[in-house]
Coordinates of C-alpha atoms in Angstrom, one line a residue:
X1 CA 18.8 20.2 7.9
X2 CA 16.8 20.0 4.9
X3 CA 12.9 19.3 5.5
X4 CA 10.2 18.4 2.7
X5 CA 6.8 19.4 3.1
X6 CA 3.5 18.1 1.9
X7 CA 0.0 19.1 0.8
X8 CA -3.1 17.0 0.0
X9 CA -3.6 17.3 -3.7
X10 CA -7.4 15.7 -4.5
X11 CA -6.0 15.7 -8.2
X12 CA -2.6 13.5 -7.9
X13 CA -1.1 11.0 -5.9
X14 CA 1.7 11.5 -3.8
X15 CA 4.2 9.2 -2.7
X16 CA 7.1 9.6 -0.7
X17 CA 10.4 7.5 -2.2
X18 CA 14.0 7.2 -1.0
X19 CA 15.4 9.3 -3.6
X20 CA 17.6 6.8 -4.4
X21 CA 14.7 4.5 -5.3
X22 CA 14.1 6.8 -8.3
X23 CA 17.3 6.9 -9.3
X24 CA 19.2 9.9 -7.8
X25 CA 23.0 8.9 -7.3
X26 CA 22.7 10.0 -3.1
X27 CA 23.9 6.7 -1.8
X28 CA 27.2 6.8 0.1
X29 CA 29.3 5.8 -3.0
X30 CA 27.1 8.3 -5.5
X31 CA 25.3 5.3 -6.7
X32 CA 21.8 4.6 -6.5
X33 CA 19.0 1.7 -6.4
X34 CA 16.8 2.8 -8.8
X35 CA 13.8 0.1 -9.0
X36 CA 12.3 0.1 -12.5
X37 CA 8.6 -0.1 -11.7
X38 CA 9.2 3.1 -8.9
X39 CA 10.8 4.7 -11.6
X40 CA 8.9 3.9 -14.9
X41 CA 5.9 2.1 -14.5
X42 CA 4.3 3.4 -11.5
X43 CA 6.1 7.2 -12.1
X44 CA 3.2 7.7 -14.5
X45 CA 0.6 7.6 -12.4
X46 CA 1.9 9.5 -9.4
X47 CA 4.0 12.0 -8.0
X48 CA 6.7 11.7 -5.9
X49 CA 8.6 12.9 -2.9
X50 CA 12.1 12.0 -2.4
X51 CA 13.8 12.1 0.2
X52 CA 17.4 10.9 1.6
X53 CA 17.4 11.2 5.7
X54 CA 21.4 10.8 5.1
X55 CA 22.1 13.3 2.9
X56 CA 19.4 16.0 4.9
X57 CA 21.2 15.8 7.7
X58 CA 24.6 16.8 5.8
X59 CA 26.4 13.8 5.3
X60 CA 27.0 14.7 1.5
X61 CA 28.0 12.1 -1.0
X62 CA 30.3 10.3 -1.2
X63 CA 30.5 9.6 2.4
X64 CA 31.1 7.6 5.3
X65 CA 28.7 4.4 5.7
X66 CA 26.7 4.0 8.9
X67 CA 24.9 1.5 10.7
X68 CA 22.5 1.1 14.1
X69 CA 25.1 -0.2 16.8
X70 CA 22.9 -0.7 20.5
X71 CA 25.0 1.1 23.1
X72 CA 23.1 0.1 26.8
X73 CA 20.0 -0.8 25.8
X74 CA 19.8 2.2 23.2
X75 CA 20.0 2.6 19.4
X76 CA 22.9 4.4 18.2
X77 CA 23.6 5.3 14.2
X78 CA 27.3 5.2 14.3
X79 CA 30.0 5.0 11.5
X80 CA 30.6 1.5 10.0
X81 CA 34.1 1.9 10.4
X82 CA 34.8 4.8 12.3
X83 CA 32.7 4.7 15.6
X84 CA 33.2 8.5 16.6
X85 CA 31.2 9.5 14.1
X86 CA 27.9 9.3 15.6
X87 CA 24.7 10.8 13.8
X88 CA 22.0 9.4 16.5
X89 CA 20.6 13.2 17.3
X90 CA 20.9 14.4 13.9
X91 CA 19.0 11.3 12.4
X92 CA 16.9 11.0 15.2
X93 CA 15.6 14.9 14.9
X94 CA 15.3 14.9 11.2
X95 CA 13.4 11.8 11.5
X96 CA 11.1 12.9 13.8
X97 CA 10.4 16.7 12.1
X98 CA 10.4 15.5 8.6
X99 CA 7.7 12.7 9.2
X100 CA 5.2 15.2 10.7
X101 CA 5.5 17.4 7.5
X102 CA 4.2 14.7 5.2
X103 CA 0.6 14.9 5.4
X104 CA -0.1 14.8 1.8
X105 CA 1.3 11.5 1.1
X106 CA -0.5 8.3 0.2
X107 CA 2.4 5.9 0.9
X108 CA 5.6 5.6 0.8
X109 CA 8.5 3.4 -1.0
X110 CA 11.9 3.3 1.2
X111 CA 15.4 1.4 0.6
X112 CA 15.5 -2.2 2.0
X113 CA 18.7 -2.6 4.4
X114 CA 19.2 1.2 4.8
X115 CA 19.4 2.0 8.4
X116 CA 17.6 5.0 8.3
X117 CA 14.9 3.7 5.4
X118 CA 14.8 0.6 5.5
X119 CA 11.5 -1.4 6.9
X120 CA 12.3 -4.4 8.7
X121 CA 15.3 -6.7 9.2
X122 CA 17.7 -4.2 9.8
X123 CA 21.0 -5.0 11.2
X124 CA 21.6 -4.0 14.6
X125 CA 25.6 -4.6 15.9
X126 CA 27.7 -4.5 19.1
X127 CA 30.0 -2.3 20.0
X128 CA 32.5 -4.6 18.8
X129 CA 31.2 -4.9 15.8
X130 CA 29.6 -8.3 15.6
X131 CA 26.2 -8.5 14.9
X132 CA 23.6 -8.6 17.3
X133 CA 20.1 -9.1 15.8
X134 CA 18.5 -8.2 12.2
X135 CA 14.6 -7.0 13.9
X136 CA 15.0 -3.4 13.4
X137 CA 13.6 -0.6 11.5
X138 CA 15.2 2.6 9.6
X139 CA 15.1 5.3 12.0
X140 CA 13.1 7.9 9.4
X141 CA 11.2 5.0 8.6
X142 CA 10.1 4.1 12.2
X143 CA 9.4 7.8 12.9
X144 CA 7.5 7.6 9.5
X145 CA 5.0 4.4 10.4
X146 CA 4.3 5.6 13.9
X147 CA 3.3 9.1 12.5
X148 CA 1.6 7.6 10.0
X149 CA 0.1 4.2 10.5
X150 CA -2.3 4.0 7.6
X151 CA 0.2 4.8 5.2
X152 CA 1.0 2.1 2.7
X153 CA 4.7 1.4 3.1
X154 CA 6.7 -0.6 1.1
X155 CA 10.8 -1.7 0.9
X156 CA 12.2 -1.5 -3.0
X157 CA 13.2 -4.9 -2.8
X158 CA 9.8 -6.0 -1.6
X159 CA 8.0 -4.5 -5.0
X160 CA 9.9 -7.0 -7.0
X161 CA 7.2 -9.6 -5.8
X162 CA 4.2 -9.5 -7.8
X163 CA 1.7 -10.0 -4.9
X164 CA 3.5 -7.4 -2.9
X165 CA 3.5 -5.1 -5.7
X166 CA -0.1 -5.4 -6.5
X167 CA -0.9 -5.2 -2.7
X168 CA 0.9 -2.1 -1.8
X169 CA -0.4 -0.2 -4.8
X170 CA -4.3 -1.3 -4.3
X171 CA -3.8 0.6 -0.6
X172 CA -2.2 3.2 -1.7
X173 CA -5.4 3.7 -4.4
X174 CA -7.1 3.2 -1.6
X175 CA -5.9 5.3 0.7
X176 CA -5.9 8.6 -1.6
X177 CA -9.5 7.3 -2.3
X178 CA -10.5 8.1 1.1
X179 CA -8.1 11.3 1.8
X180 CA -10.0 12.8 -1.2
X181 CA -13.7 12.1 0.5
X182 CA -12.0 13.2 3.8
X183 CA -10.9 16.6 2.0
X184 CA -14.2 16.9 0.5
X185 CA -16.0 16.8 3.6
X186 CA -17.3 14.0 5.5
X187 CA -20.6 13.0 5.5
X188 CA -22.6 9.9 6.8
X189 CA -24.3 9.7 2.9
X190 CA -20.1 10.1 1.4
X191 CA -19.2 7.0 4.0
X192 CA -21.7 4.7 3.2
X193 CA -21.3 4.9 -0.4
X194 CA -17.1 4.8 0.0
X195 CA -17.9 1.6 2.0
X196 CA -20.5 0.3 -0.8
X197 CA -17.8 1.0 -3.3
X198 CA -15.2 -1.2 -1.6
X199 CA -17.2 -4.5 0.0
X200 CA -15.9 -6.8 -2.3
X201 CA -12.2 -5.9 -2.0
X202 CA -12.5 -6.2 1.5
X203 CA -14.2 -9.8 0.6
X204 CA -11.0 -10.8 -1.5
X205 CA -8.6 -9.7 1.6
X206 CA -10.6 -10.4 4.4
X207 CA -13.6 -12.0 5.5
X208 CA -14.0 -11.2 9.3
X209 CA -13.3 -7.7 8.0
X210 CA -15.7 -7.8 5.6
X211 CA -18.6 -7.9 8.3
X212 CA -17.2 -6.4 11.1
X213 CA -17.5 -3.0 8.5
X214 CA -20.3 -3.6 7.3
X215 CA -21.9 -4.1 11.4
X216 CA -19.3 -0.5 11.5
X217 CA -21.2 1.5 8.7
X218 CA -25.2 -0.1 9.4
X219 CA -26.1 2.3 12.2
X220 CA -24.5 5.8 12.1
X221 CA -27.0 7.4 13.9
X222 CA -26.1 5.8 17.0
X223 CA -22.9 7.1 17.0
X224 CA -20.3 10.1 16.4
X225 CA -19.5 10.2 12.8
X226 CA -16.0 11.3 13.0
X227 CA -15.4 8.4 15.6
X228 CA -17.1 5.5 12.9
X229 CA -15.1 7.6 10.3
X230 CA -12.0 7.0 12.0
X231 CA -12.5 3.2 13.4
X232 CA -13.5 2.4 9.8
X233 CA -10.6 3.4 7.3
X234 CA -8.3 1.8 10.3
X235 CA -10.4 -1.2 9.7
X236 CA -10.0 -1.2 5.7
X237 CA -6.4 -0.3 5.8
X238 CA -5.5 -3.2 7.8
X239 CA -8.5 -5.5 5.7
X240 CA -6.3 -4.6 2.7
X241 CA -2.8 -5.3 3.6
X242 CA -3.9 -9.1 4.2
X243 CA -2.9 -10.2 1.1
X244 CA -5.4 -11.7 -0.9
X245 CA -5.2 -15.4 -1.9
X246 CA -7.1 -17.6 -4.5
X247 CA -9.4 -18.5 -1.9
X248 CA -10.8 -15.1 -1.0
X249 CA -10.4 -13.8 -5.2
X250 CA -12.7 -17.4 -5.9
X251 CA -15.2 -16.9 -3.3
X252 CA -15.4 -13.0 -4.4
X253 CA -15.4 -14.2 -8.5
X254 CA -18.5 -16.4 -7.3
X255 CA -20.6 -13.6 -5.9
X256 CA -19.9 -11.5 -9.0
X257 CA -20.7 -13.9 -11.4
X258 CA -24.4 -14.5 -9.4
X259 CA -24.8 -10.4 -10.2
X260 CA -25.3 -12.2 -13.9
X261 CA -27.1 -15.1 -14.0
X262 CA -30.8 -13.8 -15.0
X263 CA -28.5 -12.5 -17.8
X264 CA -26.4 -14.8 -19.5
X265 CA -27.2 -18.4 -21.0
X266 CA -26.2 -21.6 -19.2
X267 CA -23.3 -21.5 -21.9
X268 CA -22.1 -18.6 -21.0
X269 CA -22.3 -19.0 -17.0
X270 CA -20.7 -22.3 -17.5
X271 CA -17.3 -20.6 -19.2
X272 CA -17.4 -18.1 -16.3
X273 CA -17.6 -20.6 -13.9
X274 CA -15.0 -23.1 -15.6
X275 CA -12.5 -19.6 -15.6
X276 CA -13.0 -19.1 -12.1
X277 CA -12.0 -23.1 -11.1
X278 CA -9.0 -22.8 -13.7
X279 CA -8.0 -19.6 -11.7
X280 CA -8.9 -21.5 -8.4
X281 CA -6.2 -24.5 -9.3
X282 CA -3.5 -21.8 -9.9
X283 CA -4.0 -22.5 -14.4
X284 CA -4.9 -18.9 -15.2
X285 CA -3.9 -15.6 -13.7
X286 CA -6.6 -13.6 -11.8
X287 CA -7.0 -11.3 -15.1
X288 CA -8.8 -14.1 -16.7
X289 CA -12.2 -14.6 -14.5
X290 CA -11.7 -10.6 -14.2
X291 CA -11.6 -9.8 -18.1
X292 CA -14.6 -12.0 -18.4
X293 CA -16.7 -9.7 -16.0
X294 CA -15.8 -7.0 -17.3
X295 CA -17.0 -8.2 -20.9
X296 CA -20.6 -8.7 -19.0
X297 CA -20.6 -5.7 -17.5
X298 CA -20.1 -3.6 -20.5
X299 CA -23.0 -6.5 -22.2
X300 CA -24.9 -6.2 -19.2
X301 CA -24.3 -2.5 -17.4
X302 CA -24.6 -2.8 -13.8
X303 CA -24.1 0.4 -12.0
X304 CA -23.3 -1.6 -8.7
X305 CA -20.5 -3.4 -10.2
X306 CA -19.7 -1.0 -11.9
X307 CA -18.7 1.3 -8.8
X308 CA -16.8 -1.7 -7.2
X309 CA -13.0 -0.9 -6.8
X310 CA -12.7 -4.5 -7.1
X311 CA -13.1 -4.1 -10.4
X312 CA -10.3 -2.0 -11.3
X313 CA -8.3 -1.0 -8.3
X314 CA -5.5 0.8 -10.1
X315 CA -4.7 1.7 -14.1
X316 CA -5.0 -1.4 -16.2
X317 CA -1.8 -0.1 -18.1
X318 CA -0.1 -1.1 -14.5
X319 CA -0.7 -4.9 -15.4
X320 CA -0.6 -5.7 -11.8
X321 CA -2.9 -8.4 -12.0
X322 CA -1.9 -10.5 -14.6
X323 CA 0.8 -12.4 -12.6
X324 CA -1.9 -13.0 -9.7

C-alpha cells in the first residue's frame, strides 16, 4: 500500500488531484480524465499531489471495475461484475491512513462518479445489482472531508462551471493564505489584519458572516486566541463556499466605489456607477466594475483597498472572473 505524504510549503500551493485528473492513464482501462484547466491552467500556479486510492491498494491497470454495493446496512466496494472480489478493508484502510498524511494540502480536486474519489452522488447498488440510491461519497474522499473539513474540495466535472471554478479556487487562495500566517505564528495583531484583509470577500459571499466575524475578531482579549483563531477561519471557510451572486458582488462594488468619491469627478463616479448596474442586470461580467477600480486605485493609491483580497483573489492570468 502506497501512502503519499505532505508538508506545509509557505512558498507553493499544494493540491491533492486524482492522478487521473492530471492526466496519468491509471483508470481501470489505462485511460484517464484529464481536465484541461487541472492540467494547464491552474498547473502553473500550483503543485500537485496525485493520488489513485485504486491503484495504491494494488489493483494495477488495467483492472477489474468496482462499485459501492450496501450489504446489511453497510458499504461494501465490491467488483462490478464479479462480486467476490471485495476491496472494502483494503480501500477503507488506505483511505483512512492516507488522508491523515496530507497536512500540507490546500484543497483537493477528485474524479466525479469514482467510488473511491468521487464527491457526491455516488451510486450505491444491491446485492443483486439494481441500484439503490446515488447520495454517497468516494470512500478516500469521505475519509478525506472528515479529516479535513476546511479543505476546499472540488469534483473534475464540477470545475467545468465557471462559478464553481472561480469559487473553489478563491478558498483554496484562501486557505493557503491562512496556513501561511498559521505557520508563521499566530498572533492577535497577524489575525486582525488577515481578517481586515478579507471583509469584503466575506461581504460578496456572505452577509450574516460578514458580522458575525467581525463581532469574532473585535474583542480578543476576552478570549483564548487559539480558540477565536480556530472558530474564525471555520467561519471564513464556510463564508466563502456560499457562492457569491450579483447581489452580494453589487452591494460590495458600492462600498468600494464610496472609498473614491472625494476623488473622482461626478463624471467619473457616474461611469462607475452605470458599470456596476450593467453588471447588476447580468450586461457585463464582474471584470468590468472590477477593472474600473482597479484603474482608481493605481490613480488614487489606497493602501486599504489595496490589501483587499477582493481585489485580486487569485492570478489575473487565471481569468476566473471574466465569465462571472
Amino acid at each position: 500500500m502506497k501512502l503519499v505524504q505532505t508538508q506545509f510549503k509557505p512558498d507553493s500551493i499544494q493540491i491533492g488531484v486524482s492522478a487521473c485528473v492530471v492526466g496519468q492513464g491509471v483508470r481501470f482501462d489505462g485511460g484517464h480524465k484529464r481536465l484541461g484547466f487541472a492540467d494547464r491552467d491552474l498547473r502553473e500556479f500550483v503543485s500537485y499531489v496525485p493520488v489513485c486510492p485504486e491503484v495504491a491498494i494494488g489493483m494495477g491497470v488495467p483492472r477489474p471495475t468496482i462499485r459501492q454495493v450496501e450489504v446489511d446496512g453497510a458499504i461494501e466496494i465490491v467488483g462490478s461484475t464479479d462480486s467476490t472480489l471485495n476491496v472494502t478493508d483494503a480501500m477503507s484502510s488506505f483511505s483512512q491512513q492516507q488522508s491523515q498524511t496530507l497536512d500540507g494540502l490546500s484543497g483537493f480536486i477528485v474524479c466525479a462518479k469514482s467510488p473511491s474519489c468521487g464527491m457526491e452522488r455516488i451510486k450505491v447498488y444491491h446485492p443483486d445489482g439494481h441500484t439503490l440510491r446515488h447520495d454517497s461519497v468516494g470512500v478516500f474522499t469521505k475519509a478525506l472531508m472528515e479529516r479535513y473539513p476546511l479543505l476546499p474540495v472540488e469534483e473534475n466535472g464540477r470545475l467545468c462551471d465557471p462559478v464553481l471554478r472561480e469559487n473553489f479556487v478563491t478558498r483554496v487562495y484562501a486557505l493557503q493564505d491562512w496556513q501561511r500566517m498559521i505557520h508563521s505564528g499566530l498572533t492577535a495583531d497577524k489575525l486582525v489584519k488577515f481578517h481586515s484583509r478579507y471583509k469584503f470577500m466575506v461581504m460578496a459571499s456572505h452577509q450574516t458572516s460578514y458580522r458575525t466575524l467581525g463581532q469574532l475578531i473585535s474583542d480578543l482579549s476576552s478570549n483564548d486566541l487559539q480558540d477565536v483563531a480556530d472558530e474564525y477561519i471555520y467561519g471564513l471557510m464556510w463564508a466563502l463556499k456560499q457562492r457569491a451572486n450579483r447581489k452580494g458582488h453589487t452591494n460590495t462594488l458600492m462600498h468600494l466605489q464610496g472609498y473614491f468619491k472625494k476623488f473622482i469627478g461626478t463624471e467619473e463616479r457616474q461611469a462607475l456607477a452605470d458599470v456596476i448596474d450593467k453588471y447588476r442586470q447580468g450586461l457585463l461580467p464582474l471584470m468590468a466594475p472590477m477593472t474600473l477600480i482597479q484603474h482608481l486605485l493605481v490613480k488614487f493609491p489606497n493602501e486599504y483597498l489595496s490589501n483587499q483580497v477582493y481585489i485580486r483573489p487569485h492570478p489575473d492570468k487565471l481569468a476566473l472572473r471574466q465569465q462571472l
